[in-house]
Coordinates of C-alpha atoms (C1' of nucleotides) in Angstrom, one line a residue:
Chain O
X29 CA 68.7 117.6 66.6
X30 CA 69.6 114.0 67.4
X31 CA 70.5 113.7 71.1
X32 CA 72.4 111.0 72.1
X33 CA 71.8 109.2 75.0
X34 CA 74.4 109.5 77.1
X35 CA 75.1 106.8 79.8
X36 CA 77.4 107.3 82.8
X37 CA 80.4 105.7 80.9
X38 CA 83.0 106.5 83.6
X39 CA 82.7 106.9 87.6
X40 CA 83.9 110.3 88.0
X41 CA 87.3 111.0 88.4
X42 CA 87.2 112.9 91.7
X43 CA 86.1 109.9 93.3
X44 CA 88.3 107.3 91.7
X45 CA 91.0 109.4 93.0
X46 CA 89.5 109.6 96.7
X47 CA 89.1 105.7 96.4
X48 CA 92.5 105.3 95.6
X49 CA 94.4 107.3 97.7
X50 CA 92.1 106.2 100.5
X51 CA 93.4 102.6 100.5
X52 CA 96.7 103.6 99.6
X53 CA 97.1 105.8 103.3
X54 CA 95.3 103.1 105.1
X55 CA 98.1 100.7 104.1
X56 CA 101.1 102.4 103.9
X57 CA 100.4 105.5 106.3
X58 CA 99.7 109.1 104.5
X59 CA 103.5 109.7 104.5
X60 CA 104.4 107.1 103.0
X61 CA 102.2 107.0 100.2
X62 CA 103.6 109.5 97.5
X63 CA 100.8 111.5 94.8
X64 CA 102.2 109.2 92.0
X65 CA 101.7 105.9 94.3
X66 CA 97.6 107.4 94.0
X67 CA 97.7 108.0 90.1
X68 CA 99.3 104.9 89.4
X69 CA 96.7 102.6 91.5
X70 CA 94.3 105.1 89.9
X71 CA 95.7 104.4 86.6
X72 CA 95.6 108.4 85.9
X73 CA 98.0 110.7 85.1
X74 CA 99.8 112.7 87.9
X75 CA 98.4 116.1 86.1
X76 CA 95.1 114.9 86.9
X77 CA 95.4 114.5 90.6
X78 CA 96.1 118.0 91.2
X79 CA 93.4 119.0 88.8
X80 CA 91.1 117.8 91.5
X81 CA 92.9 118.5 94.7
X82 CA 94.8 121.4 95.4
X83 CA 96.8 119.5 97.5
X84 CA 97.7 115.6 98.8
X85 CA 95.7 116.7 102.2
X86 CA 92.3 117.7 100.4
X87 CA 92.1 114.3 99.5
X88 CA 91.1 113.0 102.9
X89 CA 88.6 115.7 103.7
X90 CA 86.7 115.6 100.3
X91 CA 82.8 116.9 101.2
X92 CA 84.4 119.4 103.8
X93 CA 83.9 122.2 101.0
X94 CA 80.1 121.3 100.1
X95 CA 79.7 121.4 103.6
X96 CA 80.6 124.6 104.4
X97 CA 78.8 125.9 101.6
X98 CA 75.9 124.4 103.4
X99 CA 76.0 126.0 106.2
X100 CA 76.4 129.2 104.9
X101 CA 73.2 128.7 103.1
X102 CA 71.8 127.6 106.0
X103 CA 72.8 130.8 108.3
X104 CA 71.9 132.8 105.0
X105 CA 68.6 131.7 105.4
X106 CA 68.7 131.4 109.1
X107 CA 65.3 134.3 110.5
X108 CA 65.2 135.8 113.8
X109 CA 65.2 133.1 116.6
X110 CA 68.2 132.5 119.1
X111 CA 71.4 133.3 117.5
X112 CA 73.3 130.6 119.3
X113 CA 70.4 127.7 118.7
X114 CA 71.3 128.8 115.1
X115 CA 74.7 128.1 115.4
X116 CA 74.1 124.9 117.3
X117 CA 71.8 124.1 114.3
X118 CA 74.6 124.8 111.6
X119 CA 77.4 122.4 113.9
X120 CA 74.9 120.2 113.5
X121 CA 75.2 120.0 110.1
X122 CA 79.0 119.2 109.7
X123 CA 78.0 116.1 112.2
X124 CA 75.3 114.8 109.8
X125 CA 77.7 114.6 107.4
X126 CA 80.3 112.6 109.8
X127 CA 77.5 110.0 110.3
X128 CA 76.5 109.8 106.7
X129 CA 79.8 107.2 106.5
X130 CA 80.0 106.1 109.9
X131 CA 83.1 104.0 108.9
X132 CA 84.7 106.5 106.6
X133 CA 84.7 109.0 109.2
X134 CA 86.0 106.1 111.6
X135 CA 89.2 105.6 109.5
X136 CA 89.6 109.6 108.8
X137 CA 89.6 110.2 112.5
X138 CA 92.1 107.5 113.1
X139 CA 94.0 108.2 110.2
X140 CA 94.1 112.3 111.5
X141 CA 94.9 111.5 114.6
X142 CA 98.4 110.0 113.4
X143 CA 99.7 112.0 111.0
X144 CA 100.5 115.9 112.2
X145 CA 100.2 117.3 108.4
X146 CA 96.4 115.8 108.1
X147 CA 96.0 117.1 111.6
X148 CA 96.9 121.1 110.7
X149 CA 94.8 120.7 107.8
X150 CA 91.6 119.4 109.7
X151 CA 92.6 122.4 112.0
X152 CA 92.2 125.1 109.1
X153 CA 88.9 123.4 108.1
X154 CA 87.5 123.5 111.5
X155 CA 88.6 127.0 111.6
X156 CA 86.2 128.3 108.3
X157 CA 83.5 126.6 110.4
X158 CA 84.0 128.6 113.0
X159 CA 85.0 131.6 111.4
X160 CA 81.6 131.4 109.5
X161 CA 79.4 130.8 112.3
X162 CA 81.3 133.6 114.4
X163 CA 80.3 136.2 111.3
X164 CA 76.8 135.0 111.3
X165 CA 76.9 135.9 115.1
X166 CA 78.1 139.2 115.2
X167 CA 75.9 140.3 112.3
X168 CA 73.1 139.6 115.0
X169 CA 75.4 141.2 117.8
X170 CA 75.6 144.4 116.1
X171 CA 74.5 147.3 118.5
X172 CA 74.9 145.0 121.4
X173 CA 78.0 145.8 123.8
X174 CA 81.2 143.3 123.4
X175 CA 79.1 142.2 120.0
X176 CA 82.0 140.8 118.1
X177 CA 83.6 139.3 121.2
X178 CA 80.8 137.6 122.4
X179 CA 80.1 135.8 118.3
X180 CA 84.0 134.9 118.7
X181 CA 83.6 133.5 122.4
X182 CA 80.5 131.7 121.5
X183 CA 81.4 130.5 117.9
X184 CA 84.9 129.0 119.7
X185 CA 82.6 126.9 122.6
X186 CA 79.9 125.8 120.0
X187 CA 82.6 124.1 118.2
X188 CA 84.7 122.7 121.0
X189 CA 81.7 121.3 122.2
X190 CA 80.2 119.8 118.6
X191 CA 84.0 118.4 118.3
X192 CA 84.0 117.1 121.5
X193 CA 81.0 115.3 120.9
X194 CA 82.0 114.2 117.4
X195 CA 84.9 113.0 118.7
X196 CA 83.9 110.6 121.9
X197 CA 81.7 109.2 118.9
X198 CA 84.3 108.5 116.2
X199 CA 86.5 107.3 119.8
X200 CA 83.3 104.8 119.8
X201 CA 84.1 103.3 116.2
X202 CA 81.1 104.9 115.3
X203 CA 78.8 103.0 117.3
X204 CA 76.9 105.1 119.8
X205 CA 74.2 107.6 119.2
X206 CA 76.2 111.0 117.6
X207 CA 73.3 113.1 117.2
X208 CA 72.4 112.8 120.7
X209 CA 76.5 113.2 122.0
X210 CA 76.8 116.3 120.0
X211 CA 73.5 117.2 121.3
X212 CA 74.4 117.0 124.5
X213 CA 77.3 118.6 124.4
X214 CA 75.7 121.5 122.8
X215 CA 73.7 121.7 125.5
X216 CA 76.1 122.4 128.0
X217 CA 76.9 125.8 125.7
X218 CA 73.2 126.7 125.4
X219 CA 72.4 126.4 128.7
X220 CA 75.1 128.9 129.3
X221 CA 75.2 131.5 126.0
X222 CA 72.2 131.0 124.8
X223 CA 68.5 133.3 125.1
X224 CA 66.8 130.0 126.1
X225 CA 64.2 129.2 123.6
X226 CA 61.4 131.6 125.4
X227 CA 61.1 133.5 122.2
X228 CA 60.6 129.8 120.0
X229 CA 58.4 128.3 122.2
X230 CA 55.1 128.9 121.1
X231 CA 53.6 131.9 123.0
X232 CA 56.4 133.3 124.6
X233 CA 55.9 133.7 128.6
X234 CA 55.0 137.7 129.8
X235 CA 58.2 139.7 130.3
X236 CA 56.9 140.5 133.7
X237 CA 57.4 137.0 134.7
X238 CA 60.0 136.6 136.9
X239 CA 62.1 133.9 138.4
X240 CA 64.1 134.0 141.7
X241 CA 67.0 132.0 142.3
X242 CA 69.0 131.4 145.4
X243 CA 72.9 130.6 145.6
X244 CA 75.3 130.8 148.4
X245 CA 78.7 132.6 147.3
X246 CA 81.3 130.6 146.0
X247 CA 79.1 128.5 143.8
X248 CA 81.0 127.7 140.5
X249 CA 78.9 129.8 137.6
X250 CA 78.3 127.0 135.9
X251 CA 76.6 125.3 138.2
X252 CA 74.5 128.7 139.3
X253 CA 73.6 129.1 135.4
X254 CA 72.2 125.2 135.1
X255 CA 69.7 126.4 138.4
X256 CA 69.1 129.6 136.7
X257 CA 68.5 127.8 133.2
X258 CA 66.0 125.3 134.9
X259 CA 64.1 127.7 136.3
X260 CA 63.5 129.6 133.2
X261 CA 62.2 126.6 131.5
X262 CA 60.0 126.1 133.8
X263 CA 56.3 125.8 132.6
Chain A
X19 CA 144.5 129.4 106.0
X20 CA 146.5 132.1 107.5
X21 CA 143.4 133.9 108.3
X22 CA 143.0 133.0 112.2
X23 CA 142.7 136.1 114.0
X24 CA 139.0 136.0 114.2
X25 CA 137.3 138.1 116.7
X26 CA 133.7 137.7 116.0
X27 CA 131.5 137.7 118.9
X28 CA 129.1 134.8 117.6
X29 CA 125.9 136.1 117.4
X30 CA 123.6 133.2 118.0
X31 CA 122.7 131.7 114.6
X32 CA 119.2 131.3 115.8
X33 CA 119.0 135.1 116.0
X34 CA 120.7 136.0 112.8
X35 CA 118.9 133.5 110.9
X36 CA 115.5 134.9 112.2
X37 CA 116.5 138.2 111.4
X38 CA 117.2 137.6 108.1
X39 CA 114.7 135.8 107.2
X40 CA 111.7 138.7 108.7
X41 CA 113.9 141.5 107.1
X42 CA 113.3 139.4 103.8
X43 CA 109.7 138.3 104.3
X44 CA 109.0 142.2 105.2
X45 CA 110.7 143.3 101.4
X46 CA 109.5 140.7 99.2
X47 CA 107.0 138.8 101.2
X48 CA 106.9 135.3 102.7
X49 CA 106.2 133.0 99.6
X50 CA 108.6 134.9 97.4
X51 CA 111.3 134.5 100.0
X52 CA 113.5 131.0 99.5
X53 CA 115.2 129.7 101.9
X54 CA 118.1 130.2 100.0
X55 CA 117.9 133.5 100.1
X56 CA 117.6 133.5 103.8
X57 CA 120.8 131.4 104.4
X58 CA 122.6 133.8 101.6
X59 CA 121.9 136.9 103.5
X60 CA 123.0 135.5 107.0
X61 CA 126.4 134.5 105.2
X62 CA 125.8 131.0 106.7
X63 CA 124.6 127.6 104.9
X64 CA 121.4 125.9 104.1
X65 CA 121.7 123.1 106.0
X66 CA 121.9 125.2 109.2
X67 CA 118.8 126.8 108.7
X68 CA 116.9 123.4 109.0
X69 CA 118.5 122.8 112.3
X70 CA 117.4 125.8 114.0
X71 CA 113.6 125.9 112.9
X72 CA 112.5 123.2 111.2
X73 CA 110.5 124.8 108.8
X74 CA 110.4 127.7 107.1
X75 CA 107.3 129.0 108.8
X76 CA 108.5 128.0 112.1
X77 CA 111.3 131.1 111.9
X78 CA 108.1 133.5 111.9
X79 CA 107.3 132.0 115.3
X80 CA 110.6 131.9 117.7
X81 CA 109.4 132.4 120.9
X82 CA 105.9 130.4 121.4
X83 CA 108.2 127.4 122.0
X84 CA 109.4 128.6 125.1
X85 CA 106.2 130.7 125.3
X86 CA 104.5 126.9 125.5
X87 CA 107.2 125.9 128.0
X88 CA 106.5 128.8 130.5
X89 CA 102.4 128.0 130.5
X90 CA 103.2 124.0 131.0
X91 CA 105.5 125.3 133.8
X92 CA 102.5 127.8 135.2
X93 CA 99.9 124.8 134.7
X94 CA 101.9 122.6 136.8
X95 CA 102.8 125.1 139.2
X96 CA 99.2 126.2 140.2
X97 CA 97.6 124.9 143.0
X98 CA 94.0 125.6 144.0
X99 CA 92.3 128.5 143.1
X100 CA 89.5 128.8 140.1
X101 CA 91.0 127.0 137.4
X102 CA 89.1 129.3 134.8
X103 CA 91.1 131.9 136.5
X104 CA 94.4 129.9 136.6
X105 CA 94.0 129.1 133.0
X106 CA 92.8 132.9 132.2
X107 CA 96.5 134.1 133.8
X108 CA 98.2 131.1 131.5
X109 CA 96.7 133.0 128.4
X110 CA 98.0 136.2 129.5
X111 CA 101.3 134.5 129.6
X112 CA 101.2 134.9 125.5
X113 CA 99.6 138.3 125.7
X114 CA 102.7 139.4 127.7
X115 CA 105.2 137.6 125.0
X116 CA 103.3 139.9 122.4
X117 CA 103.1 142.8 124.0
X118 CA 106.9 143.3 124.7
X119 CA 108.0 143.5 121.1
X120 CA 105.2 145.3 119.8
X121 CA 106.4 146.8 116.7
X122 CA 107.7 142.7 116.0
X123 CA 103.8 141.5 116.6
X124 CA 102.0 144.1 115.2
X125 CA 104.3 143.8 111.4
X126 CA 104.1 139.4 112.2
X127 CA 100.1 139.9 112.6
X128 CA 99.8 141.5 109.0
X129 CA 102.0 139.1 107.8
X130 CA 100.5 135.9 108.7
X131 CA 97.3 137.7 107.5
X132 CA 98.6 137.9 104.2
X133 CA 100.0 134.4 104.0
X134 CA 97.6 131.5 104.2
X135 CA 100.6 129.1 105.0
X136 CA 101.4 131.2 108.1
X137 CA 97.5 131.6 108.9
X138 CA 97.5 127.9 108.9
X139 CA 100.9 127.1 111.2
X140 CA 99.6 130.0 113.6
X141 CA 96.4 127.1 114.5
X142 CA 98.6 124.9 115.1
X143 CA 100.0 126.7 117.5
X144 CA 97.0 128.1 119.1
X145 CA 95.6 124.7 119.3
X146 CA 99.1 123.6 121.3
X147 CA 98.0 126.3 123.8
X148 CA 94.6 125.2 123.7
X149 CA 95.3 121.9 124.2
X150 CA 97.7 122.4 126.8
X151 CA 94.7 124.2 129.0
X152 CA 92.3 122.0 128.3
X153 CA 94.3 119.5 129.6
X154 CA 94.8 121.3 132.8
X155 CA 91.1 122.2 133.3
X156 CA 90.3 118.3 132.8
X157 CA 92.2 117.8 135.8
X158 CA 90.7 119.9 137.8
X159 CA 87.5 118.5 136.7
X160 CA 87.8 114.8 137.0
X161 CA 84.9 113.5 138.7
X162 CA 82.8 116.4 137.9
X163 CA 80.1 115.5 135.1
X164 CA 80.7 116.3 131.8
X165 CA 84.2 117.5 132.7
X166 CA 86.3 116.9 130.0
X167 CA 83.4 118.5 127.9
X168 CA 83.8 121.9 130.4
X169 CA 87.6 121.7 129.9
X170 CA 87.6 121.6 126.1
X171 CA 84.6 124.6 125.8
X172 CA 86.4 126.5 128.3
X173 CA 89.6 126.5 127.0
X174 CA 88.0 127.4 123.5
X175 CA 86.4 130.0 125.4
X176 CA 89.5 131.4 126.8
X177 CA 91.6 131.4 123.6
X178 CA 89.1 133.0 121.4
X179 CA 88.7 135.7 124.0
X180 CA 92.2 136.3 124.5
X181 CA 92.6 136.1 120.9
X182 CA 89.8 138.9 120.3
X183 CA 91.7 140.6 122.7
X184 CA 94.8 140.7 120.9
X185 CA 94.2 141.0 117.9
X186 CA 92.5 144.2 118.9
X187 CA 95.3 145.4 120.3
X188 CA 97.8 144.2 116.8
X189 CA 95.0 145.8 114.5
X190 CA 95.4 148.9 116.8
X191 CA 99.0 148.7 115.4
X192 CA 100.3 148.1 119.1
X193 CA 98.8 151.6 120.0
X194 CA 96.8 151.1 122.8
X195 CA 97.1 148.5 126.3
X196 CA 96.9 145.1 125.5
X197 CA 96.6 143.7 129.0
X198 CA 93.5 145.7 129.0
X199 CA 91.8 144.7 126.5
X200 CA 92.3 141.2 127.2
X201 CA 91.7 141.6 130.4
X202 CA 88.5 142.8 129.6
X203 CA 87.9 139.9 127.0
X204 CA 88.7 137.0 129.3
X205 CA 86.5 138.4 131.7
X206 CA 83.4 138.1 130.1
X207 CA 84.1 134.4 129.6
X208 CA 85.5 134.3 133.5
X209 CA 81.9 136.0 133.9
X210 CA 80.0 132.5 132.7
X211 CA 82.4 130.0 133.1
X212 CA 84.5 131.0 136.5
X213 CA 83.9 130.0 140.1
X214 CA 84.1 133.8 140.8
X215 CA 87.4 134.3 143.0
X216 CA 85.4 133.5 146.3
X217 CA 88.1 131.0 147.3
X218 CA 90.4 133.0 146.7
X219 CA 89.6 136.8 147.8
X220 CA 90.8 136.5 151.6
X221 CA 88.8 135.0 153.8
X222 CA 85.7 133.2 151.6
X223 CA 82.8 134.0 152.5
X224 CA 80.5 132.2 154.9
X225 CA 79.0 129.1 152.4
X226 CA 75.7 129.7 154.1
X227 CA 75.7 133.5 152.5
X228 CA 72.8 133.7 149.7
X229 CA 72.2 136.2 147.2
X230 CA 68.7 136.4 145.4
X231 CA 68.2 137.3 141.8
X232 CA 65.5 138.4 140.0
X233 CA 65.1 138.0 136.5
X234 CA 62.4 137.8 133.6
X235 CA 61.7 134.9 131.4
X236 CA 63.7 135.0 128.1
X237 CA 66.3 137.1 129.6
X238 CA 69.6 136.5 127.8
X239 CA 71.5 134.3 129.4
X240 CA 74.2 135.9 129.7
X241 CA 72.7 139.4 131.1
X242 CA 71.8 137.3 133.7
X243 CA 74.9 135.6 134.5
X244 CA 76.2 139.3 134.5
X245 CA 73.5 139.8 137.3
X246 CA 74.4 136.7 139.0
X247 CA 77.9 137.4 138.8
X248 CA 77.6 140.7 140.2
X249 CA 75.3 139.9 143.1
X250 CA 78.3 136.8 144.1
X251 CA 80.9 139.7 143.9
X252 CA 79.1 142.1 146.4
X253 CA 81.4 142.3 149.6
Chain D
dG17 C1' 150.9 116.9 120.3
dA18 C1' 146.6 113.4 120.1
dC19 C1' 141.7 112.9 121.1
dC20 C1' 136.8 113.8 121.2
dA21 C1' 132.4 116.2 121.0
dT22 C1' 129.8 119.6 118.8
dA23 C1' 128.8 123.0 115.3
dT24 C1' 128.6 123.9 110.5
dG25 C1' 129.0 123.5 105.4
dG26 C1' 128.3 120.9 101.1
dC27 C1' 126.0 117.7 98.2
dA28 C1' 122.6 114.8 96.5
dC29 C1' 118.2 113.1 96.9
dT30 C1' 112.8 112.8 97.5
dC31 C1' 108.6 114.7 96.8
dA32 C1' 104.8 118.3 96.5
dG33 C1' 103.1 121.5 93.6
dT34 C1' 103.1 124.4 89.1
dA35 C1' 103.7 125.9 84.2
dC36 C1' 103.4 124.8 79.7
dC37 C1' 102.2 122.2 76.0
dC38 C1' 100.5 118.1 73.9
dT39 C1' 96.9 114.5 72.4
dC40 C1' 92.4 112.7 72.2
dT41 C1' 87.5 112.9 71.6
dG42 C1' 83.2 114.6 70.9
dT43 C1' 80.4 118.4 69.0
dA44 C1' 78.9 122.1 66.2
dA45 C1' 79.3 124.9 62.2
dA46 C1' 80.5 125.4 57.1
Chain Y
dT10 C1' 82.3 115.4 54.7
dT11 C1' 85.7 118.8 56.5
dT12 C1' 86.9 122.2 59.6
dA13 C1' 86.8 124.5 63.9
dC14 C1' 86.3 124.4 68.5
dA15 C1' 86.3 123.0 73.4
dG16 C1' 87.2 120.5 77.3
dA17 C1' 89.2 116.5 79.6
dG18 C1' 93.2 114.3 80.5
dG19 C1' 98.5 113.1 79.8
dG20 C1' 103.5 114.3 79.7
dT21 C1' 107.7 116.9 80.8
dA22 C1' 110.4 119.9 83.1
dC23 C1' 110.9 123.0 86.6
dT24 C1' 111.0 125.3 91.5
dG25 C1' 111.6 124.9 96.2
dA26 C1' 111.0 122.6 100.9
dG27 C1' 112.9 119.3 103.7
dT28 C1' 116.2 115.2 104.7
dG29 C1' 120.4 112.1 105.0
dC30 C1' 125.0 111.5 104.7
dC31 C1' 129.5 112.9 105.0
dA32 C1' 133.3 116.1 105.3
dT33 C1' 135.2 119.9 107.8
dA34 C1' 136.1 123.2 111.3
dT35 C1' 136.3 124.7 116.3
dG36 C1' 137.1 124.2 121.0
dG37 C1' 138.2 121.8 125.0
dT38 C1' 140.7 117.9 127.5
dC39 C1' 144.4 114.7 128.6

DNA sequence: GACCATATGGCACTCAGTACCCTCTGTAAA
DNA sequence: TTTACAGAGGGTACTGAGTGCCATATGGTC
């Protein structure tokens, strides 16, 4: 058996493609830039762009699939602990991979916020997210009252919030600190859905334990669930 | 040419073109349906149908235009109150445009679940309402931390619940009473995320009123915000 | 009648996406 | 070596959505 050796003679396709039509919509607008514009700077033929991408818009969002294929491993894998610090943990994922290219990301986000078509398909992506985490949710909600409409609820305010952190850091030019935007953000929905991490944190506090809080009438929830949610963190 | 007694009563071509085109999309199915075909059976021509809607999945959606209008108009018309609650009433606003052609939503909702195209323009359209709220809520909010943060979750919030709602109600084959079930959907979210209708419900209660609640470390958060909620509601 | 605005039809065009078939190249079996 | 095979890519022609442009009604006004 004589093996050849075989050295990477040509940089994949897939991303000679990406490359191409990349450049092409940041100088001529996504519009304007026509699928055999991308094959011919490519030097490919038009066959070949479609045997990649389903469609012109896939182009721009190229590691949204692998992504969600990781965070349905992840939530696959995912064992007893607080369904929604879970979740938070899978959002988390989709933001690791925005950071990865700070200033791809940067140009995606301006380039998506111009053009509607790019902007309905980022909406259908966001939505598998969603739709992923919100069936990971109600498989831990099953018995519980309102199950499926609390996953839905929750899966719809752990992504607003993860986007809205995203966002105000792609707004940034990719500057700032996402982790810790997206963090906080995420917060804001723990504090509210979540079991608080009593059953995580090491030796988890006597069920007899008890914590009294005080509120006059009136008070916005919000602001009665961040007392609430202090003083059951409390040491 | 001699042909001029013409007593047709001009049905509005928006109306006969949307007709067509569902009567079509229910016998062969959306993607199977040209637009050709849609023109040809409303005996009018092409280039007409692309001045009414101005796509071919727009004509499964007629009404959320004006739908959209009416919430703006709501939005800008409310004044005071809890704007969870004011936004809550802005969803029912769509629930109400479903709900009063039933046999219409119910036969559009297994449509669009068949067709990925439609699946994909329906987002867009949630989003607009979604948007639209959002961008209420962050009004209210301005100078309260992390409002534009609270505005996005909440909206998310309030669309997915009015959304499990509904669609409870379509899979139900327009069977049972929508407003209900919504109702009961938006107000677990009003539970977390609403001032409770303190301001509102007559004369509010003294500020300096108190309620005290007891609850055991680890306790879901929101079973306690249930608690919470309750104790605030007590007359 | 002439005049004007609006509504509609007809035609030709661009472009995304698909079906079908071709060539090329490398590999394994005879 | 020849043959057979397989898989990647190229080429062509087609469908159908959506647009631009222009011609043609229709209805109202002076």
């Amino acid at each position: 058996m004589t093996e050849a050796r075989r050295p990477v003679k040509k940089p994949p396709m897939r991303e000679v493609l990406a490359e191409a039509a990349f450049q092409l919509f940041l100088e001529r607008g996504f519009e304007r830039t026509t699928v055999d514009d991308i094959v011919a700077r490519a030097g490919v033929g038009r066959r070949s762009f479609f045997r990649y991408f389903p469609s012109k818009e896939d182009v721009v969002f190229p590691d949204h699939e692998r992504c969600l294929a990781d965070m349905t491993a992840l939530l696959d894998a995912a064992d007893g602990g607080d369904p929604v610090s879970t979740v938070c943990d899978a959002a988390r994922l989709v933001l690791r991979m925005y950071a990865a290219n700070p200033e791809f990301s940067v140009q995606r986000y301006h380039l998506t916020r111009e053009v509607p078509g790019l902007r309905t398909y980022e909406l259908s992506v966001v939505r598998r997210y969603e739709r992923t985490m919100a069936e990971y949710l109600r498989g831990r909600y099953v018995g519980t009252p309102d199950g499926p409409l609390h996953a839905e609820v929750i899966a719809a305010a752990v992504v607003a919030a993860h986007n809205n952190g995203l966002r105000s850091w792609l707004r940034s030019g990719g500057e700032g600190d996402a982790e810790a935007a997206v963090d906080h953000a995420l917060g804001v929905v723990q504090e509210v859905w979540g079991a608080k991490d009593a059953s995580a944190a090491g030796p988890a506090a006597d069920d007899d334990e008890v914590v009294v809080v005080v509120a006059s009438k009136g008070t916005p929830m919000w602001r009665v669930v961040q007392r609430v949610e202090a003083a059951l963190a409390e040491d």
